[in-house]
mmCIF file of C-alpha atoms in Angstrom:
data_model
loop_
_atom_site.group_PDB
_atom_site.id
_atom_site.type_symbol
_atom_site.label_atom_id
_atom_site.label_comp_id
_atom_site.label_asym_id
_atom_site.label_seq_id
_atom_site.Cartn_x
_atom_site.Cartn_y
_atom_site.Cartn_z
ATOM 1 C CA MET L 23 -5.918 -27.814 6.203
ATOM 2 C CA ASN L 24 -6.656 -26.596 2.680
ATOM 3 C CA LYS L 25 -6.368 -22.999 1.625
ATOM 4 C CA ASN L 26 -9.438 -21.340 0.197
ATOM 5 C CA SER L 27 -9.712 -18.423 -2.246
ATOM 6 C CA ALA L 28 -9.902 -15.888 0.593
ATOM 7 C CA ASP L 29 -6.585 -17.143 2.011
ATOM 8 C CA TYR L 30 -4.941 -16.801 -1.395
ATOM 9 C CA ALA L 31 -6.449 -13.351 -1.877
ATOM 10 C CA ASP L 32 -4.998 -12.264 1.476
ATOM 11 C CA GLU L 33 -1.609 -13.688 0.503
ATOM 12 C CA ILE L 34 -1.659 -11.850 -2.850
ATOM 13 C CA ILE L 35 -2.631 -8.583 -1.137
ATOM 14 C CA ASP L 36 0.154 -9.028 1.429
ATOM 15 C CA LEU L 37 2.741 -9.733 -1.285
ATOM 16 C CA TYR L 38 1.561 -6.765 -3.352
ATOM 17 C CA SER L 39 1.853 -4.544 -0.279
ATOM 18 C CA LEU L 40 5.375 -5.839 0.442
ATOM 19 C CA LEU L 41 6.444 -5.197 -3.163
ATOM 20 C CA TRP L 42 4.951 -1.687 -3.051
ATOM 21 C CA ASP L 43 6.863 -0.992 0.182
ATOM 22 C CA ASP L 44 10.092 -2.344 -1.342
ATOM 23 C CA PHE L 45 9.780 -0.100 -4.415
ATOM 24 C CA HIS L 46 8.940 2.892 -2.216
ATOM 25 C CA LYS L 47 12.053 2.289 -0.071
ATOM 26 C CA ILE L 48 14.234 2.028 -3.180
ATOM 27 C CA SER L 49 12.901 5.305 -4.588
ATOM 28 C CA PHE L 50 13.090 7.045 -1.207
ATOM 29 C CA ALA L 51 16.726 6.016 -0.725
ATOM 30 C CA GLN L 52 17.636 7.651 -4.046
ATOM 31 C CA PHE L 53 15.756 10.829 -3.088
ATOM 32 C CA LYS L 54 17.214 10.839 0.444
ATOM 33 C CA LYS L 55 20.799 11.331 -0.728
ATOM 34 C CA TYR L 56 19.964 14.978 -1.483
ATOM 35 C CA LYS L 57 19.321 15.645 2.240
ATOM 36 C CA PHE L 58 16.415 17.997 1.580
ATOM 37 C CA THR L 59 14.827 19.950 4.378
ATOM 38 C CA ALA L 60 11.042 19.550 4.666
ATOM 39 C CA PRO L 61 10.347 22.856 2.814
ATOM 40 C CA GLN L 62 12.827 21.896 0.072
ATOM 41 C CA ALA L 63 11.135 18.502 -0.347
ATOM 42 C CA MET L 64 7.744 20.258 -0.556
ATOM 43 C CA ALA L 65 9.083 22.589 -3.260
ATOM 44 C CA VAL L 66 10.571 19.710 -5.237
ATOM 45 C CA ARG L 67 7.298 17.753 -5.022
ATOM 46 C CA GLN L 68 5.341 20.796 -6.205
ATOM 47 C CA LEU L 69 7.728 21.399 -9.101
ATOM 48 C CA LYS L 70 7.396 17.752 -10.072
ATOM 49 C CA ARG L 71 3.605 18.185 -10.165
ATOM 50 C CA THR L 72 3.592 21.624 -11.800
ATOM 51 C CA SER L 73 6.718 22.334 -13.771
ATOM 52 C CA TYR L 74 7.664 25.644 -15.348
ATOM 53 C CA ILE L 75 5.967 27.882 -12.785
ATOM 54 C CA THR L 76 6.962 31.247 -11.365
ATOM 55 C CA LEU L 77 8.381 31.868 -7.919
ATOM 56 C CA LYS L 78 5.133 33.627 -6.986
ATOM 57 C CA GLU L 79 3.059 30.617 -8.087
ATOM 58 C CA LEU L 80 5.318 28.245 -6.176
ATOM 59 C CA SER L 81 5.130 30.355 -3.026
ATOM 60 C CA GLU L 82 1.322 30.441 -3.289
ATOM 61 C CA ASP L 83 1.178 26.668 -3.852
ATOM 62 C CA LEU L 84 3.348 26.082 -0.775
ATOM 63 C CA SER L 85 1.623 28.770 1.318
ATOM 64 C CA LEU L 86 5.008 30.299 2.106
ATOM 65 C CA SER L 87 6.283 33.832 1.612
ATOM 66 C CA LYS L 88 7.985 34.673 -1.639
ATOM 67 C CA SER L 89 11.256 35.504 0.149
ATOM 68 C CA THR L 90 11.241 32.131 1.951
ATOM 69 C CA VAL L 91 10.624 30.266 -1.295
ATOM 70 C CA SER L 92 13.302 32.329 -3.021
ATOM 71 C CA GLY L 93 15.834 31.115 -0.440
ATOM 72 C CA ILE L 94 14.659 27.526 -0.864
ATOM 73 C CA VAL L 95 14.978 27.794 -4.650
ATOM 74 C CA ASP L 96 18.458 29.349 -4.336
ATOM 75 C CA ARG L 97 19.651 26.346 -2.329
ATOM 76 C CA LEU L 98 17.982 23.876 -4.707
ATOM 77 C CA GLU L 99 19.585 25.645 -7.664
ATOM 78 C CA LYS L 100 23.042 25.333 -6.031
ATOM 79 C CA GLN L 101 22.367 21.574 -5.657
ATOM 80 C CA CYS L 102 21.539 21.409 -9.402
ATOM 81 C CA VAL L 103 17.988 20.343 -8.583
ATOM 82 C CA VAL L 104 16.133 23.410 -9.884
ATOM 83 C CA VAL L 105 16.650 25.386 -13.078
ATOM 84 C CA ARG L 106 15.584 29.003 -13.538
ATOM 85 C CA GLU L 107 14.543 29.876 -17.070
ATOM 86 C CA ILE L 108 13.694 33.241 -18.619
ATOM 87 C CA PRO L 109 11.082 32.852 -21.372
ATOM 88 C CA GLU L 110 11.697 34.662 -24.650
ATOM 89 C CA ASP L 111 8.164 36.094 -24.730
ATOM 90 C CA ASN L 112 8.411 37.700 -21.259
ATOM 91 C CA ARG L 113 11.948 38.529 -20.132
ATOM 92 C CA ARG L 114 10.709 39.883 -16.770
ATOM 93 C CA THR L 115 9.427 36.471 -15.674
ATOM 94 C CA VAL L 116 11.523 33.625 -14.309
ATOM 95 C CA ARG L 117 10.141 30.117 -14.630
ATOM 96 C CA LEU L 118 11.221 27.269 -12.369
ATOM 97 C CA SER L 119 11.543 23.610 -13.213
ATOM 98 C CA LEU L 120 13.432 20.561 -12.041
ATOM 99 C CA SER L 121 16.769 20.003 -13.752
ATOM 100 C CA PRO L 122 16.986 17.177 -16.293
ATOM 101 C CA GLU L 123 19.817 15.619 -14.252
ATOM 102 C CA PHE L 124 17.689 15.547 -11.083
ATOM 103 C CA ILE L 125 14.694 14.135 -12.961
ATOM 104 C CA LYS L 126 16.820 11.347 -14.390
ATOM 105 C CA ASP L 127 18.521 10.653 -11.065
ATOM 106 C CA THR L 128 15.194 10.331 -9.251
ATOM 107 C CA ASP L 129 13.223 8.644 -12.040
ATOM 108 C CA SER L 130 11.496 5.843 -10.157
ATOM 109 C CA THR L 131 11.026 3.698 -13.262
ATOM 110 C CA TYR L 132 14.747 3.843 -14.041
ATOM 111 C CA ILE L 133 15.654 3.152 -10.396
ATOM 112 C CA LYS L 134 13.229 0.222 -10.157
ATOM 113 C CA LYS L 135 14.460 -1.254 -13.433
ATOM 114 C CA ASN L 136 18.068 -1.163 -12.247
ATOM 115 C CA CYS L 137 17.060 -2.621 -8.894
ATOM 116 C CA ILE L 138 15.106 -5.438 -10.542
ATOM 117 C CA LEU L 139 17.998 -6.075 -12.911
ATOM 118 C CA ASP L 140 20.429 -6.292 -9.985
ATOM 119 C CA THR L 141 18.018 -8.588 -8.137
ATOM 120 C CA ILE L 142 17.394 -11.058 -10.971
ATOM 121 C CA LYS L 143 20.787 -11.061 -12.693
ATOM 122 C CA ASN L 144 21.903 -14.217 -10.848
ATOM 123 C CA THR L 145 18.475 -15.880 -10.850
ATOM 124 C CA ASP L 146 17.771 -18.980 -12.909
ATOM 125 C CA ILE L 147 16.018 -18.090 -16.187
ATOM 126 C CA LYS L 148 13.253 -20.624 -15.511
ATOM 127 C CA ASP L 149 12.441 -18.888 -12.198
ATOM 128 C CA ILE L 150 12.339 -15.494 -13.934
ATOM 129 C CA GLU L 151 10.043 -16.887 -16.640
ATOM 130 C CA LYS L 152 7.736 -18.334 -13.942
ATOM 131 C CA MET L 153 7.557 -14.934 -12.224
ATOM 132 C CA ILE L 154 6.741 -13.190 -15.489
ATOM 133 C CA TYR L 155 4.172 -15.829 -16.404
ATOM 134 C CA GLY L 156 2.492 -15.475 -12.994
ATOM 135 C CA LEU L 157 2.433 -11.677 -13.172
ATOM 136 C CA GLU L 158 1.077 -11.705 -16.741
ATOM 137 C CA LYS L 159 -1.588 -14.252 -15.797
ATOM 138 C CA PHE L 160 -2.640 -12.202 -12.771
ATOM 139 C CA HIS L 161 -2.762 -9.033 -14.899
ATOM 140 C CA THR L 162 -4.957 -10.829 -17.463
ATOM 141 C CA MET L 163 -7.325 -12.005 -14.721
ATOM 142 C CA LEU L 164 -7.581 -8.547 -13.131
ATOM 143 C CA SER L 165 -8.065 -6.911 -16.510
ATOM 144 C CA ALA L 166 -10.820 -9.348 -17.501
ATOM 145 C CA ASN L 167 -12.549 -8.810 -14.156
ATOM 146 C CA SER L 168 -12.284 -5.042 -14.577
ATOM 147 C CA LYS L 169 -13.836 -5.204 -18.051
ATOM 148 C CA ALA L 170 -16.661 -7.432 -16.753
ATOM 149 C CA ASP L 171 -17.439 -4.879 -14.022
ATOM 150 C CA LYS L 172 -17.700 -2.074 -16.584
ATOM 151 C CA THR L 173 -20.075 -4.039 -18.812
ATOM 152 C CA ASN L 174 -22.292 -4.656 -15.768
ATOM 153 C CA GLY L 175 -22.527 -0.916 -15.154
ATOM 154 C CA ASP L 176 -20.141 -0.914 -12.194
ATOM 155 C CA GLU L 177 -18.045 2.008 -13.387
ATOM 156 C CA GLU L 178 -15.459 3.791 -11.316
ATOM 157 C CA HIS L 179 -16.681 6.679 -9.177
ATOM 158 C CA TYR L 180 -14.236 8.814 -7.241
#
């Protein structure tokens, strides 16, 4: 039985999905070591999206009371996850952001790079070169297909 293009497309999609899941698990494991409660994780996610905001803005974004968010931020500050900063132009305001240490520790690109390095360090160079060649080739094909769609008027609509 010969494989057709649809079979290969399904196989590529399955492999892509497996890789995505693997990277997600790696990043999640790094994040998990902080043992955040659900509200703490929500606050961290919001601060990652919108850094340098006030406690009031964070509480509004999370739809939680200011006193609840203040307690959450206190605990996150003790864990060296959040930094409180007082701007020079308005000394009455306190701005919140994620600490540089936490950002580095949970940087998914850095984590993935180290994981990939650990994974391939004992792999034959020829196998690594084949993987890179295959990924580059696939990227080139997807990119060319994407450009062809745009020239045919099939632009992205979200």
